[in-house]
């Protein structure tokens, strides 16, 4: 017998309509690519989203067509997402930090029919345009006065594009499983692969993100997502904030410590989210200037492991709670968030920190298990490392155009490519990317554990650990360190700092000090580049 409840399709434009009805006056603030800080609200954003939908419809954009966006976090970008999706087309975010050839490859693979871009990227777009085979017109997310002079065909300013369009244009009708967003993975191995979100998955994901033990986002919050809309769906925040009527502050192109801290104070931001590298520079800025975070309550850190020392700095020095999280583009992207259980509340601070440094517990809607090389499930004992697999309503079931089918198994589990431990309470700890795991004498060494400890040294700005070939042990860990400006320490100081905190056989065989560690387009340490650079390194004590 079926239940007798209504079918109410989960469509993302219902989120912006809801916000327009109930939080119309709630502010959305943008540091615009043109320079000034601009103020609008959900009411105006909804009207302009309807205009975008009307303008695209007029140009013949249809259900399922892809529209590329090469843009920062701005109100125009948010409007575009809702407008594109509201006619059943698909917003396709492009990461400007990729090489131009990669961007062109992705646009052509996705067959984008139009490209919306920020004026910051005008030169890049002019360079790309001759190679973009399917793009029919270009919309610069600006007004006529700022329209770039670059040589871009069929170019129109966004404000002209939507100017005469009806602000009450009717959304198209379609099923909740209809595609609405497309985001390609960073493609560190092989070609990038497209993750195609549906209206249903994005809506459910936004509800998951808002829930209490997730971000606990509410209408009283002011949220500043540093994480770009072109990185993994901006962690769902562009849907979650209007869903609950949180004030939204969008940092545009300026993501340096000074610019962010100016917005944190000026707009009284209570919550924010970014990858650890952004927080490294923001914390450095706070330390140097003696500034504080007077309004901030919670900071979400994810996308790469959050070192324990970063949690200590936020909580100890600035009184800001850190929520460590883990996810993937393929998971819309949130998988786990780290909050304490009731039974942990009376633990001593150090023990609480042990938990907070973990990647966290799965949100409702994320199933998780670890398996061995034969796909047998491994124990949830907090010690055994295994390949992490996930499934759920906001997890990809295949990639766009059927690429990368090997990542999905017959039971519907997606292989994350991460290696992790799970404990009986559900806390998950990432020990490595499977391809970065260091295999020493048949056992695995977690590079992330050593990196997190290394950055706990007061002189260390950043650290990376990679496996280097060893004649006897197969691989041994090499610790690569970037020191804070003006600091000097020796290899012995570094190793002394680690001693007693990790098993002796995990101790790095060598420590090298470098000026900088390379990062990928999504802020992750580029271990492939480091492995190439140190491939010939001769480890002390290694014969041959
Ligand atoms: P992306 O799809 O670009 O967000 O990358 C997802 C990958 O980033 C995951 O599979 C992990 O390898 C890594 N990642 C994300 N969050 C964390 C975290 N908190 N700790 C360690 N690795 C993370």
XYZ file of C-alpha atoms and ligand atoms in Angstrom:
567
model
C 0.000 0.000 0.000
C 1.365 3.407 -0.915
C 1.203 6.378 1.414
C -1.298 9.074 0.660
C 0.972 12.095 0.773
C 1.483 14.659 -1.956
C 4.096 14.526 -4.657
C 5.964 17.769 -4.219
C 8.960 17.629 -6.520
C 12.201 18.738 -4.886
C 13.258 21.478 -7.307
C 15.996 23.937 -6.439
C 14.180 27.016 -7.734
C 11.575 26.342 -5.037
C 14.354 27.305 -2.611
C 14.768 30.797 -4.071
C 10.983 31.239 -4.323
C 10.709 30.256 -0.655
C 13.449 32.743 0.248
C 11.719 35.478 -1.778
C 8.438 34.850 0.029
C 9.726 34.548 3.581
C 13.147 36.224 3.658
C 12.718 38.792 0.929
C 14.570 41.537 2.829
C 17.404 39.288 4.017
C 20.630 40.682 2.642
C 23.006 39.217 0.108
C 26.289 41.130 0.029
C 28.916 40.791 -2.698
C 32.425 42.094 -3.109
C 31.977 42.583 -6.821
C 34.655 41.859 -9.428
C 34.204 45.530 -10.470
C 35.414 46.548 -6.985
C 32.613 47.932 -4.768
C 30.764 45.961 -2.110
C 27.184 45.603 -3.339
C 24.015 44.900 -1.367
C 20.937 43.086 -2.591
C 18.445 40.655 -1.002
C 16.688 37.357 -1.658
C 13.609 39.130 -3.030
C 15.643 40.871 -5.725
C 17.741 37.793 -6.435
C 14.603 35.740 -7.078
C 13.188 38.339 -9.495
C 16.478 38.482 -11.394
C 16.727 34.670 -11.468
C 13.324 34.588 -13.193
C 14.669 37.164 -15.676
C 17.730 34.984 -16.404
C 15.369 32.055 -17.055
C 13.277 34.180 -19.430
C 16.369 35.449 -21.289
C 17.738 31.942 -21.770
C 14.342 30.651 -22.870
C 14.157 33.442 -25.436
C 17.534 32.343 -26.820
C 16.214 28.812 -27.283
C 17.962 27.196 -24.307
C 16.066 24.013 -23.515
C 15.730 21.295 -20.912
C 19.077 19.583 -20.394
C 21.207 22.206 -22.188
C 24.425 23.065 -20.363
C 25.397 26.668 -19.564
C 28.970 27.199 -18.412
C 29.815 29.630 -15.602
C 33.336 30.895 -15.027
C 32.720 33.079 -12.032
C 33.454 33.923 -8.408
C 30.955 33.817 -5.569
C 28.706 36.776 -6.377
C 24.984 37.505 -6.311
C 24.900 37.484 -10.134
C 26.396 34.008 -10.131
C 23.762 32.846 -7.606
C 20.950 34.358 -9.709
C 22.343 32.628 -12.783
C 22.353 29.209 -11.119
C 18.698 29.495 -10.154
C 17.673 31.016 -13.488
C 19.460 28.347 -15.518
C 18.071 25.488 -13.426
C 14.572 27.003 -13.383
C 14.074 26.166 -17.067
C 15.559 22.705 -16.671
C 18.933 23.685 -18.105
C 22.155 22.811 -16.286
C 24.581 25.274 -14.663
C 28.070 24.020 -15.351
C 30.724 25.501 -13.078
C 34.231 25.887 -14.495
C 37.294 26.222 -12.301
C 39.351 29.204 -13.552
C 42.420 27.848 -11.767
C 42.707 25.015 -14.279
C 44.927 25.382 -17.331
C 43.095 27.007 -20.288
C 43.468 23.765 -22.302
C 41.723 21.847 -19.502
C 38.894 24.394 -19.335
C 38.401 24.198 -23.103
C 38.417 20.387 -22.951
C 35.763 20.452 -20.206
C 33.506 22.978 -22.014
C 33.693 20.909 -25.201
C 33.057 17.651 -23.334
C 30.043 19.197 -21.598
C 28.883 20.817 -24.857
C 28.031 24.089 -23.124
C 25.740 26.267 -25.273
C 26.561 29.546 -23.530
C 29.183 30.843 -21.139
C 28.558 33.285 -18.272
C 31.793 34.799 -16.961
C 33.150 37.433 -14.596
C 35.048 40.364 -16.094
C 38.158 39.134 -14.227
C 38.251 36.290 -16.735
C 37.673 38.323 -19.915
C 41.177 37.749 -21.278
C 41.001 34.070 -20.484
C 37.623 33.787 -22.235
C 38.950 35.653 -25.299
C 41.777 33.117 -25.473
C 39.408 30.176 -24.995
C 36.615 31.294 -27.344
C 38.132 30.083 -30.655
C 38.445 26.592 -29.117
C 34.954 26.332 -27.625
C 33.066 24.388 -30.270
C 29.528 24.527 -28.879
C 29.308 27.927 -27.177
C 26.839 30.131 -29.074
C 26.970 33.274 -26.925
C 28.835 34.806 -24.017
C 27.344 36.713 -21.082
C 29.708 38.948 -19.084
C 28.383 39.110 -15.511
C 28.463 42.904 -15.392
C 26.738 46.009 -16.745
C 27.326 47.749 -20.081
C 29.743 50.267 -18.571
C 32.109 47.472 -17.496
C 31.693 45.262 -20.556
C 35.193 43.985 -21.390
C 36.820 45.198 -24.600
C 38.308 41.729 -25.176
C 37.737 39.975 -28.493
C 34.833 37.701 -27.549
C 32.153 36.816 -30.143
C 28.419 37.220 -29.446
C 29.103 38.996 -26.191
C 26.435 40.667 -24.112
C 26.495 42.299 -20.667
C 24.395 40.405 -18.095
C 22.436 43.519 -17.146
C 21.434 44.014 -20.805
C 20.727 40.293 -21.168
C 18.089 40.384 -18.407
C 16.984 44.039 -18.672
C 13.655 43.704 -20.493
C 12.785 40.255 -19.237
C 9.762 39.521 -17.031
C 10.647 39.087 -13.356
C 7.700 36.722 -12.960
C 8.582 34.380 -15.827
C 7.069 30.963 -15.054
C 9.559 28.229 -14.196
C 9.326 25.222 -16.487
C 7.794 22.022 -15.156
C 9.798 18.822 -14.925
C 10.634 15.886 -12.711
C 12.799 16.312 -9.589
C 15.354 13.883 -11.006
C 16.082 16.346 -13.838
C 19.731 17.412 -14.050
C 20.437 20.903 -12.722
C 24.186 21.223 -12.128
C 27.412 19.878 -13.572
C 30.855 20.028 -11.991
C 33.965 18.248 -13.217
C 36.316 16.610 -10.736
C 39.810 18.007 -10.511
C 41.091 15.120 -12.659
C 44.419 14.513 -10.923
C 44.411 11.124 -12.666
C 43.165 10.947 -16.251
C 40.699 13.345 -17.810
C 38.308 15.286 -15.550
C 34.956 13.567 -15.056
C 31.582 15.298 -14.900
C 29.343 14.965 -11.838
C 25.753 15.723 -12.789
C 23.613 16.860 -9.851
C 19.829 16.623 -9.978
C 17.275 19.021 -8.501
C 16.383 16.338 -6.004
C 19.973 15.610 -4.926
C 20.827 19.302 -4.490
C 17.658 19.994 -2.509
C 18.119 16.998 -0.215
C 21.781 17.902 0.191
C 20.903 21.480 1.206
C 18.556 20.108 3.865
C 21.306 17.795 5.090
C 23.777 20.696 5.264
C 21.411 22.855 7.325
C 20.613 20.176 9.891
C 21.691 20.702 13.480
C 24.686 18.415 13.706
C 25.830 19.419 10.221
C 26.378 23.167 9.753
C 23.305 23.966 11.823
C 22.732 26.967 9.556
C 19.801 29.183 10.578
C 18.061 32.418 9.640
C 20.034 34.151 12.414
C 23.347 33.303 10.761
C 25.410 35.365 8.375
C 27.261 32.925 6.149
C 30.327 33.719 4.072
C 31.264 30.804 1.801
C 34.906 31.290 0.851
C 34.722 27.965 -0.932
C 34.027 28.944 -4.542
C 30.845 28.031 -6.345
C 33.127 26.389 -8.918
C 34.543 24.025 -6.300
C 32.172 21.177 -5.503
C 28.928 23.142 -5.568
C 30.264 25.631 -2.965
C 29.554 22.849 -0.472
C 25.822 23.344 -0.974
C 25.816 26.771 0.676
C 24.213 28.626 -2.266
C 21.156 26.426 -1.658
C 21.349 26.031 2.114
C 21.564 29.771 2.957
C 18.396 30.879 1.082
C 16.597 27.743 2.277
C 16.800 28.987 5.878
C 17.104 32.726 5.203
C 20.703 33.126 6.370
C 22.329 36.379 5.291
C 24.820 35.570 2.549
C 28.132 37.379 2.120
C 29.942 36.597 -1.122
C 33.645 37.439 -1.287
C 33.985 37.700 -5.081
C 37.558 37.493 -6.343
C 39.376 38.623 -3.187
C 40.109 35.637 -0.955
C 43.208 36.944 0.855
C 43.269 37.216 4.648
C 42.863 41.010 4.757
C 39.887 41.108 2.356
C 38.110 38.235 4.093
C 38.650 39.653 7.578
C 37.300 43.016 6.390
C 34.051 41.282 5.354
C 33.958 39.128 8.515
C 33.882 42.260 10.669
C 32.063 44.669 8.350
C 29.198 42.270 7.658
C 29.209 40.603 11.092
C 29.748 37.133 9.661
C 28.874 34.306 12.082
C 29.836 31.350 9.936
C 32.232 30.605 7.107
C 33.696 27.694 5.140
C 36.952 27.133 3.262
C 39.849 24.781 2.580
C 42.763 24.764 5.081
C 45.147 26.708 2.800
C 42.789 29.716 2.905
C 42.671 29.525 6.706
C 46.466 29.275 6.881
C 46.775 32.708 5.298
C 43.796 34.181 7.181
C 45.178 32.995 10.539
C 48.581 34.358 9.599
C 46.968 37.721 8.818
C 45.134 37.752 12.174
C 48.326 36.885 14.023
C 50.297 39.629 12.268
C 47.718 42.368 12.683
C 46.404 41.409 16.123
C 42.858 41.507 14.742
C 40.130 39.212 16.059
C 36.941 37.550 14.814
C 34.359 39.276 17.009
C 31.175 37.919 15.403
C 32.339 34.536 14.137
C 30.857 31.475 15.812
C 31.711 28.551 13.542
C 34.251 27.872 10.806
C 33.907 24.902 8.539
C 37.193 23.463 7.316
C 37.260 20.786 4.623
C 38.493 19.829 1.183
C 41.795 18.725 2.720
C 42.690 17.593 6.225
C 42.397 20.241 8.927
C 45.470 20.090 11.164
C 44.858 19.869 14.893
C 46.931 23.030 15.383
C 44.454 24.953 13.202
C 41.539 23.841 15.383
C 43.523 24.881 18.474
C 44.243 28.310 16.970
C 40.621 29.016 16.019
C 39.145 27.733 19.256
C 41.903 28.746 21.685
C 42.869 32.188 20.340
C 39.673 33.368 18.670
C 36.899 31.474 20.457
C 35.538 30.123 17.175
C 34.242 26.560 16.903
C 35.781 24.524 14.088
C 33.673 21.991 12.224
C 35.969 19.724 10.289
C 34.293 18.114 7.290
C 35.020 15.762 4.473
C 33.339 15.340 1.128
C 33.774 15.116 -2.585
C 32.421 16.698 -5.745
C 30.752 13.302 -6.310
C 28.862 13.683 -3.005
C 27.315 17.108 -3.680
C 29.794 17.378 -1.726
C 29.295 16.876 2.041
C 29.951 13.409 3.438
C 30.931 13.809 7.075
C 31.034 16.682 9.528
C 32.728 16.510 12.874
C 30.618 17.384 15.863
C 30.854 15.804 19.286
C 28.350 13.325 20.677
C 26.688 13.959 24.035
C 28.951 11.417 25.700
C 32.057 13.385 24.645
C 31.043 16.704 26.149
C 32.691 16.071 29.518
C 35.959 14.825 28.051
C 39.105 16.821 28.828
C 39.978 19.383 26.088
C 42.813 17.278 24.633
C 40.516 14.269 24.174
C 37.841 16.458 22.613
C 40.462 17.695 20.178
C 41.279 14.099 19.251
C 37.700 13.804 18.028
C 37.486 17.226 16.412
C 40.548 16.536 14.295
C 38.762 13.554 12.712
C 36.838 14.089 9.475
C 33.584 13.434 11.316
C 30.413 11.395 11.239
C 28.240 10.766 8.163
C 25.245 13.012 7.668
C 21.885 11.284 7.401
C 21.726 10.256 3.760
C 25.336 9.108 3.548
C 26.087 5.395 3.948
C 29.714 4.547 4.465
C 31.944 1.477 4.785
C 35.603 0.537 4.432
C 36.703 -2.491 2.414
C 39.880 -4.430 1.659
C 41.397 -5.128 -1.768
C 38.860 -7.968 -2.286
C 35.939 -5.655 -1.445
C 35.310 -7.341 1.932
C 33.989 -5.018 4.592
C 36.531 -4.188 7.307
C 35.845 -3.638 11.019
C 34.729 -0.273 12.396
C 37.372 -0.323 15.111
C 39.009 3.081 14.584
C 42.304 1.366 13.616
C 41.858 -0.722 10.478
C 42.497 1.256 7.296
C 40.486 0.431 4.195
C 39.155 1.836 0.947
C 36.244 4.132 1.721
C 32.987 3.507 -0.151
C 29.803 5.570 0.034
C 26.243 5.698 -1.251
C 23.227 7.919 -0.776
C 20.685 10.153 -2.526
C 23.219 12.957 -3.082
C 26.051 10.648 -4.229
C 26.800 10.192 -7.942
C 25.656 6.904 -9.490
C 27.777 7.415 -12.606
C 29.783 10.160 -14.273
C 28.518 12.291 -17.154
C 28.558 10.387 -20.453
C 29.446 7.149 -18.643
C 33.105 8.002 -17.939
C 34.962 6.365 -15.033
C 32.497 3.485 -14.642
C 35.032 1.504 -12.608
C 34.414 3.679 -9.530
C 30.858 2.329 -9.092
C 30.147 -1.249 -8.005
C 27.173 -3.506 -8.629
C 25.630 -2.758 -5.216
C 25.624 0.947 -5.955
C 28.644 1.864 -3.805
C 30.967 4.590 -5.043
C 34.675 4.106 -4.377
C 35.884 7.449 -3.029
C 39.545 6.727 -3.747
C 40.250 7.646 -0.113
C 41.694 5.368 2.543
C 40.131 5.741 5.977
C 39.343 4.255 9.363
C 35.842 4.159 10.866
C 35.126 3.780 14.559
C 32.164 2.295 16.377
C 30.687 5.783 16.978
C 30.735 6.511 13.247
C 33.750 8.857 13.261
C 35.738 8.598 10.063
C 39.400 9.524 9.723
C 40.981 9.907 6.295
C 44.484 8.526 6.320
C 45.263 9.180 2.648
C 44.206 9.253 -0.951
C 44.647 5.611 -2.069
C 47.290 6.735 -4.572
C 49.199 8.712 -1.920
C 49.335 5.987 0.728
C 52.926 5.097 1.676
C 53.509 1.361 1.531
C 56.393 0.462 3.803
C 57.271 -3.200 4.363
C 53.737 -4.270 3.381
C 52.089 -1.871 5.889
C 50.484 1.498 5.260
C 51.742 4.767 6.687
C 49.314 7.699 6.793
C 50.894 10.755 5.221
C 48.051 12.965 6.506
C 48.710 12.022 10.154
C 52.376 13.003 9.863
C 51.562 16.234 7.988
C 49.064 17.300 10.642
C 51.602 16.715 13.403
C 54.355 18.521 11.505
C 52.297 21.701 11.062
C 51.742 21.636 14.817
C 55.383 22.794 15.173
C 55.288 26.558 15.736
C 57.901 27.227 13.024
C 56.095 25.238 10.321
C 53.706 26.861 7.839
C 52.892 23.817 5.735
C 53.998 20.208 5.370
C 53.601 17.326 2.938
C 54.640 13.710 3.261
C 55.239 11.460 0.271
C 56.600 7.955 -0.222
C 60.042 7.714 -1.783
C 61.379 4.466 -3.271
C 63.413 2.393 -0.827
C 65.386 -0.752 -1.757
C 64.386 -2.667 1.359
C 61.030 -1.296 2.499
C 59.541 -0.508 -0.899
C 58.715 3.077 0.162
C 59.672 5.287 3.058
C 58.212 8.655 4.119
C 59.863 11.921 3.131
C 58.686 15.010 5.036
C 58.654 18.219 2.991
C 58.353 21.388 5.055
C 57.669 25.059 4.364
C 58.768 27.209 7.305
C 57.007 30.369 8.454
C 58.809 33.560 7.373
C 61.981 34.184 9.374
C 62.035 30.732 11.022
C 64.831 28.171 10.887
C 64.779 24.690 12.360
C 66.869 21.587 11.713
C 65.876 18.127 10.571
C 66.527 16.955 14.135
C 64.173 19.600 15.595
C 61.468 18.409 13.239
C 61.941 14.738 14.024
C 62.126 15.444 17.771
C 58.762 17.170 17.462
C 57.251 14.020 15.911
C 58.970 11.541 18.254
C 56.577 9.801 20.605
C 53.530 11.001 18.652
C 53.724 8.377 15.894
C 54.998 4.786 15.675
C 58.766 4.717 15.265
C 58.488 2.990 11.885
C 56.339 5.920 10.658
C 59.157 8.402 11.352
C 60.207 10.116 8.089
C 63.600 8.963 6.804
C 64.367 12.443 5.548
C 63.162 16.024 6.019
C 63.606 18.638 3.297
C 62.836 22.343 3.614
C 61.347 24.067 0.557
C 60.052 27.564 -0.244
C 56.609 26.433 -1.346
C 54.463 23.342 -1.809
C 52.434 23.170 -5.037
C 48.621 23.135 -4.806
C 45.942 21.899 -7.195
C 43.117 24.020 -8.594
C 41.006 23.044 -5.573
C 43.633 23.849 -2.945
C 44.998 20.352 -2.357
C 48.687 19.529 -2.053
C 49.862 18.259 -5.432
C 51.591 15.077 -4.364
C 52.151 13.924 -7.945
C 54.314 17.002 -8.541
C 56.210 16.407 -5.295
C 56.761 12.738 -6.135
C 58.214 13.749 -9.503
C 60.429 16.370 -7.910
C 61.859 14.006 -5.294
C 61.775 10.773 -7.313
C 65.566 10.515 -7.369
C 66.118 11.518 -3.745
C 68.526 9.195 -1.994
C 67.261 8.469 1.510
C 69.875 8.309 4.278
C 70.692 4.715 5.144
C 69.170 3.318 1.942
C 71.696 1.194 0.063
C 71.964 1.386 -3.724
P 36.984 17.464 -4.296
O 36.068 16.630 -5.092
O 37.847 18.362 -5.105
O 36.284 18.174 -3.194
O 38.005 16.461 -3.598
C 37.575 15.439 -2.748
C 38.750 14.828 -2.035
O 39.362 15.802 -1.182
C 38.387 13.707 -1.110
O 38.219 12.498 -1.792
C 39.577 13.695 -0.157
O 40.684 13.007 -0.698
C 39.924 15.157 -0.047
N 39.324 15.720 1.167
C 38.201 16.449 1.276
N 37.993 16.819 2.555
C 39.005 16.293 3.282
C 39.355 16.296 4.665
N 38.647 16.941 5.572
N 40.467 15.620 5.033
C 41.220 14.958 4.128
N 40.947 14.928 2.812
C 39.855 15.591 2.390
